[in-house]
Short mmCIF file of N, CA and C in Angstrom, two decimals:
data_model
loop_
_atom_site.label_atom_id
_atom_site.label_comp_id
_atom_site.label_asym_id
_atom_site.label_seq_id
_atom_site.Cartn_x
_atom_site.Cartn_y
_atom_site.Cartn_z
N UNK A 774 -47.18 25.12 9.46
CA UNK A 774 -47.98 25.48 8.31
C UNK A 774 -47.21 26.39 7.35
N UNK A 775 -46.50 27.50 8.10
CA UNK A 775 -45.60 28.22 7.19
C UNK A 775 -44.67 27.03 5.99
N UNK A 776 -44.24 26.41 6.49
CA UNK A 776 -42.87 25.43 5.90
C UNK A 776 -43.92 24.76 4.42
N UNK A 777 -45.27 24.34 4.56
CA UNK A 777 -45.72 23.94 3.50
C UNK A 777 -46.09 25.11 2.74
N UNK A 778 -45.78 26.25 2.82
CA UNK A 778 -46.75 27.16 2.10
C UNK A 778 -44.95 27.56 0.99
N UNK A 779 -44.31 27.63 1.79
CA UNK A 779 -42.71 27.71 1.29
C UNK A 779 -42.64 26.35 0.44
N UNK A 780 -42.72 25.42 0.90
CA UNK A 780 -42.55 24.13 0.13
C UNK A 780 -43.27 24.32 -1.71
N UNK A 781 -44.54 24.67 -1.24
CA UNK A 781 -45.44 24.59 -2.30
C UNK A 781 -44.63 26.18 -3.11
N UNK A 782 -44.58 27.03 -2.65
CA UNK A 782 -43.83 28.00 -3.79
C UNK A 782 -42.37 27.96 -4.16
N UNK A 783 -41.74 26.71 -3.42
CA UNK A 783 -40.62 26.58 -4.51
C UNK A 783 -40.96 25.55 -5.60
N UNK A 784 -42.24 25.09 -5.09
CA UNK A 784 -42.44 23.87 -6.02
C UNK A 784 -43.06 24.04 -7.01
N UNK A 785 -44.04 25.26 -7.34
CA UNK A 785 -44.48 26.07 -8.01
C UNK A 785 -43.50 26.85 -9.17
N UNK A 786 -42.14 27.48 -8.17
CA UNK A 786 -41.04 27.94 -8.69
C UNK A 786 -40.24 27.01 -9.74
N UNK A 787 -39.82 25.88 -9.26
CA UNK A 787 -39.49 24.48 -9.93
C UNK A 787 -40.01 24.59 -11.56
N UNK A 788 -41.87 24.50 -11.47
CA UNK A 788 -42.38 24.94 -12.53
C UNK A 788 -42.21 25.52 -13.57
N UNK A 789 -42.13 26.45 -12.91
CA UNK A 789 -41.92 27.99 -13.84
C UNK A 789 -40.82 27.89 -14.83
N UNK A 790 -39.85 27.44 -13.64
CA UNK A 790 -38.16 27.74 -14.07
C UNK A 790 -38.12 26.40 -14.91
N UNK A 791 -38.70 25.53 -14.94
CA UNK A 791 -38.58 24.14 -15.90
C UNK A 791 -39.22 24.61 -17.23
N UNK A 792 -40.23 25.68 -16.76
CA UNK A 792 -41.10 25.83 -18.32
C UNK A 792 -40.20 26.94 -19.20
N UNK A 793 -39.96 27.87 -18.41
CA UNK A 793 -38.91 28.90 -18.81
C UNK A 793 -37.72 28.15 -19.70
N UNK A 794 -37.38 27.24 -19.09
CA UNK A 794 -36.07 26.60 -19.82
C UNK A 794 -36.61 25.92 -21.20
N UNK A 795 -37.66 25.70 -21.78
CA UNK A 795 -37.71 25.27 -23.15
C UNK A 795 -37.99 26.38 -23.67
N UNK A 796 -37.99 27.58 -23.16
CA UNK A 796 -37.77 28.59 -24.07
C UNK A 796 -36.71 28.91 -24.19
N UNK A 797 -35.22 28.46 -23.55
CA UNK A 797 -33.77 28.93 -23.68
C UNK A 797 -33.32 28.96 -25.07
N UNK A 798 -33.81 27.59 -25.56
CA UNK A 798 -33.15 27.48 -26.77
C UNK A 798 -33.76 28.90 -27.95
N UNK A 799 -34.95 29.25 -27.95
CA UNK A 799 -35.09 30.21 -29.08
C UNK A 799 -34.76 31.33 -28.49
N UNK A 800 -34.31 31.66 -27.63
CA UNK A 800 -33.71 33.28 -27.31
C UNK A 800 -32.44 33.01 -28.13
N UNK A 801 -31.87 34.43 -28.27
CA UNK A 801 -30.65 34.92 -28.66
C UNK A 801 -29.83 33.81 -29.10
N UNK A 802 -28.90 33.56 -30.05
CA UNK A 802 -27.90 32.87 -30.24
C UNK A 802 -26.79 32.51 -29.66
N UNK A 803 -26.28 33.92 -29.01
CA UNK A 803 -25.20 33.69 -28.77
C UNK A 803 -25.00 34.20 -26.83
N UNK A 804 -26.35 35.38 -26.47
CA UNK A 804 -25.80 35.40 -24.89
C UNK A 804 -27.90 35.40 -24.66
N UNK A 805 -27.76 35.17 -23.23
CA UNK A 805 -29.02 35.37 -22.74
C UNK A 805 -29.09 35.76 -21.30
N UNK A 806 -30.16 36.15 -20.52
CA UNK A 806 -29.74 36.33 -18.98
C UNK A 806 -29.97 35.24 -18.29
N UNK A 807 -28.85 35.12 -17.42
CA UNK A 807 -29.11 33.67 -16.61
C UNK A 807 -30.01 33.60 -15.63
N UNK A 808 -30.91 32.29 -15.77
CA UNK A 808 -32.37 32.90 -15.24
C UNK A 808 -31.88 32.29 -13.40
N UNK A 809 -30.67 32.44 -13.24
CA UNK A 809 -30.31 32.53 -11.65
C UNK A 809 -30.19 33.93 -11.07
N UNK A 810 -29.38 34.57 -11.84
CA UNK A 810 -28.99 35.66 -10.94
C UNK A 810 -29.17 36.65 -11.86
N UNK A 811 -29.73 37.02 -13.40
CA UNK A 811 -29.86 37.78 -13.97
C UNK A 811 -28.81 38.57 -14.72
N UNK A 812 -27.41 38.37 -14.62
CA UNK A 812 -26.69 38.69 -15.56
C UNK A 812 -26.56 37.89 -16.96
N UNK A 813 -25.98 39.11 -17.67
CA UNK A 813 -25.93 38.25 -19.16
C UNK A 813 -24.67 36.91 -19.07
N UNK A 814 -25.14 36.05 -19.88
CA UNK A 814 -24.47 34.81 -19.97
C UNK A 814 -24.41 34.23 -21.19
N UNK A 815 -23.18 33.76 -21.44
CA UNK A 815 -23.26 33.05 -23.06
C UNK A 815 -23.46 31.48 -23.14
N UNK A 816 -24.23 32.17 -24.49
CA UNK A 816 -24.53 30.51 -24.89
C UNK A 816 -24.07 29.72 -25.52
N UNK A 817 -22.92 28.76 -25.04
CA UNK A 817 -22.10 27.93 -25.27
C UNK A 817 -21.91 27.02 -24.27
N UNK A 818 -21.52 25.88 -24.43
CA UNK A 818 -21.12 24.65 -24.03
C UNK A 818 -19.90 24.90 -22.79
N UNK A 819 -18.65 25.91 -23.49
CA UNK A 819 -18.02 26.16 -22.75
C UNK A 819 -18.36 27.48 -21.42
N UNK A 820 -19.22 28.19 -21.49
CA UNK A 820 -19.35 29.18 -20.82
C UNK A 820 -21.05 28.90 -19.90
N UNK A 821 -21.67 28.06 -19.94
CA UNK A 821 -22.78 27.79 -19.33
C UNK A 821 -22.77 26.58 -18.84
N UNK A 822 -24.01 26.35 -17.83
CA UNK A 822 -23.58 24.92 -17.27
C UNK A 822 -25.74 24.60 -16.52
N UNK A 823 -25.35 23.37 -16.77
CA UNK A 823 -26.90 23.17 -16.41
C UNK A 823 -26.82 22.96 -14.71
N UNK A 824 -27.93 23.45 -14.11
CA UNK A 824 -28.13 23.79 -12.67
C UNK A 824 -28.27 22.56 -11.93
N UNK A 825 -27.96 22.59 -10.98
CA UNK A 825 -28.07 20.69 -10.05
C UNK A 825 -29.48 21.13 -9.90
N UNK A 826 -30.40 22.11 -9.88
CA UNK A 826 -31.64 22.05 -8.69
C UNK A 826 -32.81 22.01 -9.85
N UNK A 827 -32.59 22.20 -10.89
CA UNK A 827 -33.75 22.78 -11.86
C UNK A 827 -33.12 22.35 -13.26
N UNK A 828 -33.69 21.76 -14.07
CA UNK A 828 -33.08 21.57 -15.43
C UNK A 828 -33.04 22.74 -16.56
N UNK A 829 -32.14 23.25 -15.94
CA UNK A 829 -31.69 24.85 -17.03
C UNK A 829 -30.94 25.23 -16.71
N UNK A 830 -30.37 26.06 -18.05
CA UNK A 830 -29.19 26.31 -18.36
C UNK A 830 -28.74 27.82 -17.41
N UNK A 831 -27.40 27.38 -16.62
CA UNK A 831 -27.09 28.96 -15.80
C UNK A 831 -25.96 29.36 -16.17
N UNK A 832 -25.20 30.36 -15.58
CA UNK A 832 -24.30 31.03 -16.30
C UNK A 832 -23.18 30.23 -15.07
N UNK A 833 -21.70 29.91 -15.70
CA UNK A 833 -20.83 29.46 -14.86
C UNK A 833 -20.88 30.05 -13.20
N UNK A 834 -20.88 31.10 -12.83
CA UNK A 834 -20.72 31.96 -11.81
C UNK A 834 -22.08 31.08 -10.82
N UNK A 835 -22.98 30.88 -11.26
CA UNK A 835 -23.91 30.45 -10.65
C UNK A 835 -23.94 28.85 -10.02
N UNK A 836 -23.19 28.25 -11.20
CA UNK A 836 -22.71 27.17 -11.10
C UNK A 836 -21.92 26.78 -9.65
N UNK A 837 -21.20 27.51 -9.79
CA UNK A 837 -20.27 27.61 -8.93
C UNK A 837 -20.88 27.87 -7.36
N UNK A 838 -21.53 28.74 -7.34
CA UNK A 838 -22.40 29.11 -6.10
C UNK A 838 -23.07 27.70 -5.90
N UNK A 839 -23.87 27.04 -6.84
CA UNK A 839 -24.43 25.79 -6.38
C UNK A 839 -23.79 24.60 -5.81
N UNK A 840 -22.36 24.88 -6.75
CA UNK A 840 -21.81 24.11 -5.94
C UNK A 840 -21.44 24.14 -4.05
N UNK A 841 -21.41 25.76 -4.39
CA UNK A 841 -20.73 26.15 -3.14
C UNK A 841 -22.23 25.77 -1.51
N UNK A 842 -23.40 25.81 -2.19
CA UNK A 842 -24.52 25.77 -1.81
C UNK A 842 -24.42 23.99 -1.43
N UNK A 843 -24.08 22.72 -2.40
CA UNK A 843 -24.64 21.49 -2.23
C UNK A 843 -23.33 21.34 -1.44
N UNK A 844 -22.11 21.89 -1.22
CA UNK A 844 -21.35 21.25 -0.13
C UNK A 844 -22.20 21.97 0.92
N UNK A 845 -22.62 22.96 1.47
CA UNK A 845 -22.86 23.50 2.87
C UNK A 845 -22.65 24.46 3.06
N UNK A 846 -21.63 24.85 2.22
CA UNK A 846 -20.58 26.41 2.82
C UNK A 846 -21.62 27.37 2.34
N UNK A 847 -22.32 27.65 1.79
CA UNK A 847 -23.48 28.53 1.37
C UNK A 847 -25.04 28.18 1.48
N UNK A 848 -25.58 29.19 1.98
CA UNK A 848 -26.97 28.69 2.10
C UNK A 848 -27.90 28.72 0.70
N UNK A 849 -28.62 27.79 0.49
CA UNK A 849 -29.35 27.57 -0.64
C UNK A 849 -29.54 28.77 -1.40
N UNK A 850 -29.65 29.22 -2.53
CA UNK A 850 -30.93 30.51 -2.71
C UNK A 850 -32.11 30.10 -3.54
N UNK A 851 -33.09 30.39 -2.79
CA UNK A 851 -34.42 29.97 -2.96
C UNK A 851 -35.07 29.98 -4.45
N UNK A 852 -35.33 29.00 -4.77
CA UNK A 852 -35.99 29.30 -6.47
C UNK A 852 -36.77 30.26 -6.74
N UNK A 853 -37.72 31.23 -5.52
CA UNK A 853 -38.46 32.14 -5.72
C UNK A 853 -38.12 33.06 -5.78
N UNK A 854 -36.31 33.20 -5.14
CA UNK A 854 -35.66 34.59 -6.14
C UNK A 854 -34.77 34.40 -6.87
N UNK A 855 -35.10 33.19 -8.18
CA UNK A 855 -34.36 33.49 -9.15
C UNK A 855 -34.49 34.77 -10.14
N UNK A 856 -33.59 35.38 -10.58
CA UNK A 856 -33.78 36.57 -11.42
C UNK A 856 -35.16 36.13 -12.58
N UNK A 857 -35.02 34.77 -13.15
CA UNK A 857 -36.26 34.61 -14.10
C UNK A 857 -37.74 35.00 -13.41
N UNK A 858 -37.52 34.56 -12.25
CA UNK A 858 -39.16 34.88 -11.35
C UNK A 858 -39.30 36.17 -11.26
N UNK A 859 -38.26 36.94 -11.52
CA UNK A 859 -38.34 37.93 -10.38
C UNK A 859 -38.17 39.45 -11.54
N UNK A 860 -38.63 39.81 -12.35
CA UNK A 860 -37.97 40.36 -13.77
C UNK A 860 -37.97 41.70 -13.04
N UNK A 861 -38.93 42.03 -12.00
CA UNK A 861 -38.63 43.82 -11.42
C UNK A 861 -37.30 44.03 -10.97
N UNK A 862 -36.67 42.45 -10.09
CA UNK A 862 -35.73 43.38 -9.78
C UNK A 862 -34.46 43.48 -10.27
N UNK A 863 -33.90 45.03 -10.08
CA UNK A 863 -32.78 44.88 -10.82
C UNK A 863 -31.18 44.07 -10.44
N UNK A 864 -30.89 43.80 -11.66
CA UNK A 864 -29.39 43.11 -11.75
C UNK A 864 -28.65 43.91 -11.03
N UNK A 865 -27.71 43.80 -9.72
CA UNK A 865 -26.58 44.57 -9.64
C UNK A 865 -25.60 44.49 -10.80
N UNK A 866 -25.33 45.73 -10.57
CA UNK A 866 -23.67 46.17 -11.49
C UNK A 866 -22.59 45.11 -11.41
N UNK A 867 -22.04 44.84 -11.91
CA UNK A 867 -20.96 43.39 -12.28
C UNK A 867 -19.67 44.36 -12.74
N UNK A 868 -19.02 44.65 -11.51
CA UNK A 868 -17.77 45.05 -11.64
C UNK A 868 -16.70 43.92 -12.73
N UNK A 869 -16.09 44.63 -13.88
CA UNK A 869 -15.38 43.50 -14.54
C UNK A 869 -14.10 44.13 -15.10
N UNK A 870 -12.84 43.20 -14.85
CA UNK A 870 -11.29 43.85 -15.02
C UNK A 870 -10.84 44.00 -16.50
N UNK A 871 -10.34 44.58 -16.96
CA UNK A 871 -9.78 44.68 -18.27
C UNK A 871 -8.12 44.97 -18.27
N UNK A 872 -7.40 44.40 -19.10
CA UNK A 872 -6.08 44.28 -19.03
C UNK A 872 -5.80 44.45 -20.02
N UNK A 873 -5.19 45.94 -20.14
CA UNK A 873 -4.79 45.95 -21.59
C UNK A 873 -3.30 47.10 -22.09
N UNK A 874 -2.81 46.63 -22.95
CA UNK A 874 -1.45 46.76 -22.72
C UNK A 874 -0.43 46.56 -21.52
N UNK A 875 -0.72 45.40 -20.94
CA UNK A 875 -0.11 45.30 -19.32
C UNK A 875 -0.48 45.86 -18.35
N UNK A 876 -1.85 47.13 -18.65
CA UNK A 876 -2.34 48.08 -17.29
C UNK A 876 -3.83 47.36 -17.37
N UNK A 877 -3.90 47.25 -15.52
CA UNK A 877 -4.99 46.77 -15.24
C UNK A 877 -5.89 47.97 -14.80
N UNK A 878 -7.33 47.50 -15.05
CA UNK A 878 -8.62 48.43 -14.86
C UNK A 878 -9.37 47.50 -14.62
N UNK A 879 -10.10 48.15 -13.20
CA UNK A 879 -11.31 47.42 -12.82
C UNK A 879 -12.42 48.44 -12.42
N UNK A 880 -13.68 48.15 -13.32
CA UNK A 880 -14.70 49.05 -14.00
C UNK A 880 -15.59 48.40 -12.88
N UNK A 881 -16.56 49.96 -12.54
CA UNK A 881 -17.78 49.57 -11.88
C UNK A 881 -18.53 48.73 -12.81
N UNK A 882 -18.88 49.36 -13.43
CA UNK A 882 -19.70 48.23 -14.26
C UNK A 882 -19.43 47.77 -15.41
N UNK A 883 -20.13 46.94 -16.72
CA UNK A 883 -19.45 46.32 -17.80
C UNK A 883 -19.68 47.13 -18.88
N UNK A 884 -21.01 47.79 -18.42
CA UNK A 884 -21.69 48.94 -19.58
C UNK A 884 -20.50 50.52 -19.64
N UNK A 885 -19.94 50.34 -18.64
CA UNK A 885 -18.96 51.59 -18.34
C UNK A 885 -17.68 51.20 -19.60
N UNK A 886 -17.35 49.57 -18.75
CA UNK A 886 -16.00 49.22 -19.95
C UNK A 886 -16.59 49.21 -21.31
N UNK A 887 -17.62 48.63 -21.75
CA UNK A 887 -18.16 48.32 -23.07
C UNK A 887 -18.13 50.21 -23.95
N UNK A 888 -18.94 51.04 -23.20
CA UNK A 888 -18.70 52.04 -23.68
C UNK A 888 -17.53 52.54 -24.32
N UNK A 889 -16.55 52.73 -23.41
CA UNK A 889 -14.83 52.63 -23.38
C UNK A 889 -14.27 52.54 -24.29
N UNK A 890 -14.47 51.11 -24.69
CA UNK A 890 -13.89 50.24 -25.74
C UNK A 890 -14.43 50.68 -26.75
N UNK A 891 -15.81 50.75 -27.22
CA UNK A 891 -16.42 51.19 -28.47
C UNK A 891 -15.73 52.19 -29.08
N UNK A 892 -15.48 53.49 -27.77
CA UNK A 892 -15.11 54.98 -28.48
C UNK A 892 -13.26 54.88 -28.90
N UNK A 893 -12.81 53.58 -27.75
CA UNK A 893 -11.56 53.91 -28.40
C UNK A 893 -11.77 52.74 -29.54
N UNK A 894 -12.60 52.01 -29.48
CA UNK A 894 -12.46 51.28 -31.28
C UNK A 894 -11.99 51.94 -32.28
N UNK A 895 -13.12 53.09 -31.83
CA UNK A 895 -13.65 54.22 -33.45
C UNK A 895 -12.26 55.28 -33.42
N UNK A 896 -11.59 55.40 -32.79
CA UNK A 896 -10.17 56.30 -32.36
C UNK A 896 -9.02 55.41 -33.00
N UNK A 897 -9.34 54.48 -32.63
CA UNK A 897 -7.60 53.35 -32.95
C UNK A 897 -7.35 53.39 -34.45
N UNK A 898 -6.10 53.05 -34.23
CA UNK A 898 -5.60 52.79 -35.91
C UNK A 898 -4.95 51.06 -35.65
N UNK A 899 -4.62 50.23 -36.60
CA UNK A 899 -4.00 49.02 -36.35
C UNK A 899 -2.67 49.49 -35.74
N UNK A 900 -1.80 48.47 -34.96
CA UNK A 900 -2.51 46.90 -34.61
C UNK A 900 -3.32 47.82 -32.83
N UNK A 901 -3.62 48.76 -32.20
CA UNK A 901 -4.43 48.39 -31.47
C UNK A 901 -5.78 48.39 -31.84
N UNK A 902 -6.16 48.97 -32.22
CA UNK A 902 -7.77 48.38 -32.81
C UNK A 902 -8.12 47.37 -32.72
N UNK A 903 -7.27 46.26 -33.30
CA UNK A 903 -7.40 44.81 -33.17
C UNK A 903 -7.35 44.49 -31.78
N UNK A 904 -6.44 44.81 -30.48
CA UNK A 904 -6.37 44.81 -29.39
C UNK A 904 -7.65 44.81 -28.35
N UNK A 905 -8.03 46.25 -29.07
CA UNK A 905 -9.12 47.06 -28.26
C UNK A 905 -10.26 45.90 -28.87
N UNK A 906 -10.60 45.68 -30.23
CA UNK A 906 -11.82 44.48 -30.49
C UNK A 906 -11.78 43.32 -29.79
N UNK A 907 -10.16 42.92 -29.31
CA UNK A 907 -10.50 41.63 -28.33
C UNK A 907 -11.49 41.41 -27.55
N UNK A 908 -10.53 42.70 -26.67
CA UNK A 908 -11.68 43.19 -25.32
C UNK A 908 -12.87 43.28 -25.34
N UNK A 909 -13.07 44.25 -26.42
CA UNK A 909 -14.59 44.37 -26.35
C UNK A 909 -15.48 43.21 -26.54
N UNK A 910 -15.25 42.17 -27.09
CA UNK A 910 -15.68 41.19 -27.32
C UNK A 910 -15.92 39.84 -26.38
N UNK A 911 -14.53 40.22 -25.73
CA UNK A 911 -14.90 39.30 -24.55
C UNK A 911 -15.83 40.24 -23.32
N UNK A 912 -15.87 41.47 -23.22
CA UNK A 912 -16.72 42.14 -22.40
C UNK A 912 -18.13 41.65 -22.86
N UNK A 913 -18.04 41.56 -24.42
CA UNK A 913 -19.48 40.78 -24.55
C UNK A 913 -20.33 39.72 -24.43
N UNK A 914 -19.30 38.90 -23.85
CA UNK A 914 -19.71 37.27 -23.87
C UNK A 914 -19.69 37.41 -22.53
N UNK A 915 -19.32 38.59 -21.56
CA UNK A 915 -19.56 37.96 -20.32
C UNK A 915 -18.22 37.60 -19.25
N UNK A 916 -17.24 37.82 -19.99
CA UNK A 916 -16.29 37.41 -19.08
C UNK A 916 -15.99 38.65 -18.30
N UNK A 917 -15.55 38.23 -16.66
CA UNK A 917 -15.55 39.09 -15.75
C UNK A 917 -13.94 39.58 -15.81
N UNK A 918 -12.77 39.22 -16.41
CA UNK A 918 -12.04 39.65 -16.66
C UNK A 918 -11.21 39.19 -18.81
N UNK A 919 -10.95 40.66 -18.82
CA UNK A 919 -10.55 40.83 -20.72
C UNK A 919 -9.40 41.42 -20.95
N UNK A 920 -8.62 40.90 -21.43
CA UNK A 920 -7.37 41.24 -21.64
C UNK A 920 -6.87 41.67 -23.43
N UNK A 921 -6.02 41.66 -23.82
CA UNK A 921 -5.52 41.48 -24.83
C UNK A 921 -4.48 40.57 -25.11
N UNK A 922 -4.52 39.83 -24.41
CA UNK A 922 -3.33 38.92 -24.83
C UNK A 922 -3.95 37.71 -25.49
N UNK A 923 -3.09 37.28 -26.76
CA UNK A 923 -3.14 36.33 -27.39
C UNK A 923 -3.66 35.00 -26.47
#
């Protein structure tokens, strides 16, 4: 009896997360949270990817887990804790590397690097300024590692 009561709330979940997804398109332009795991994710062709289990859009990282999930090597994660179902709980911190001038940094979190970057924006003179805007920019779209290199 348990197994149908699970059945029926991922199937319920299914729902949700199908109805949720025709609202993807009018959020934000350019990033949104991926309604898998709750980090921010951009919205592009190249940086998002639609989910094997649910028709909506997830952030690559998640992708990847599904994949890692439909070979075996990972156990499913249940539609009833996708981050969209689930809005109390919080996102862990997303440790993310930054590379810049050839020295590597790897930040507890992205809000730590993003800070960072802002104050030395407003500090720089050219050409790092231009450097430091890379970064910050790709810290904004989401990528887990930002460099400055061309």
């Amino acid at each position: 009896m348990e197994i149908v009561s699970t059945n029926a709330s991922e199937l319920e979940a299914r729902v949700m997360l199908e109805h949720f997804s025709k609202s993807q398109g009018s959020l934000s332009q350019w990033t949104t949270r991926c309604p898998r795991c709750g980090r921010i994710a951009v919205k592009s062709s190249r940086m998002s990817a639609l989910s094997r289990r649910v028709s909506i859009t997830i952030c690559r990282t998640c992708e990847l887990w599904e994949l890692l999930e439909e070979a075996g090597i990972v156990e499913p994660k249940c539609l009833t804790d996708w981050a969209a179902l689930n809005p109390e709980k919080e996102v862990p911190p997303q440790a993310v590397t930054t590379i810049c001038n050839g020295k590597k940094h790897v930040w507890d979190t992205r809000d730590e690097a993003e800070d960072f970057f802002r104050q030395v924006i407003d500090a720089a003179e050219e050409p790092e300024r231009k450097q430091y805007i890379n970064i910050f920019v790709q810290l904004r779209l989401g990528l887990d590692v930002c460099g400055d290199m061309e």
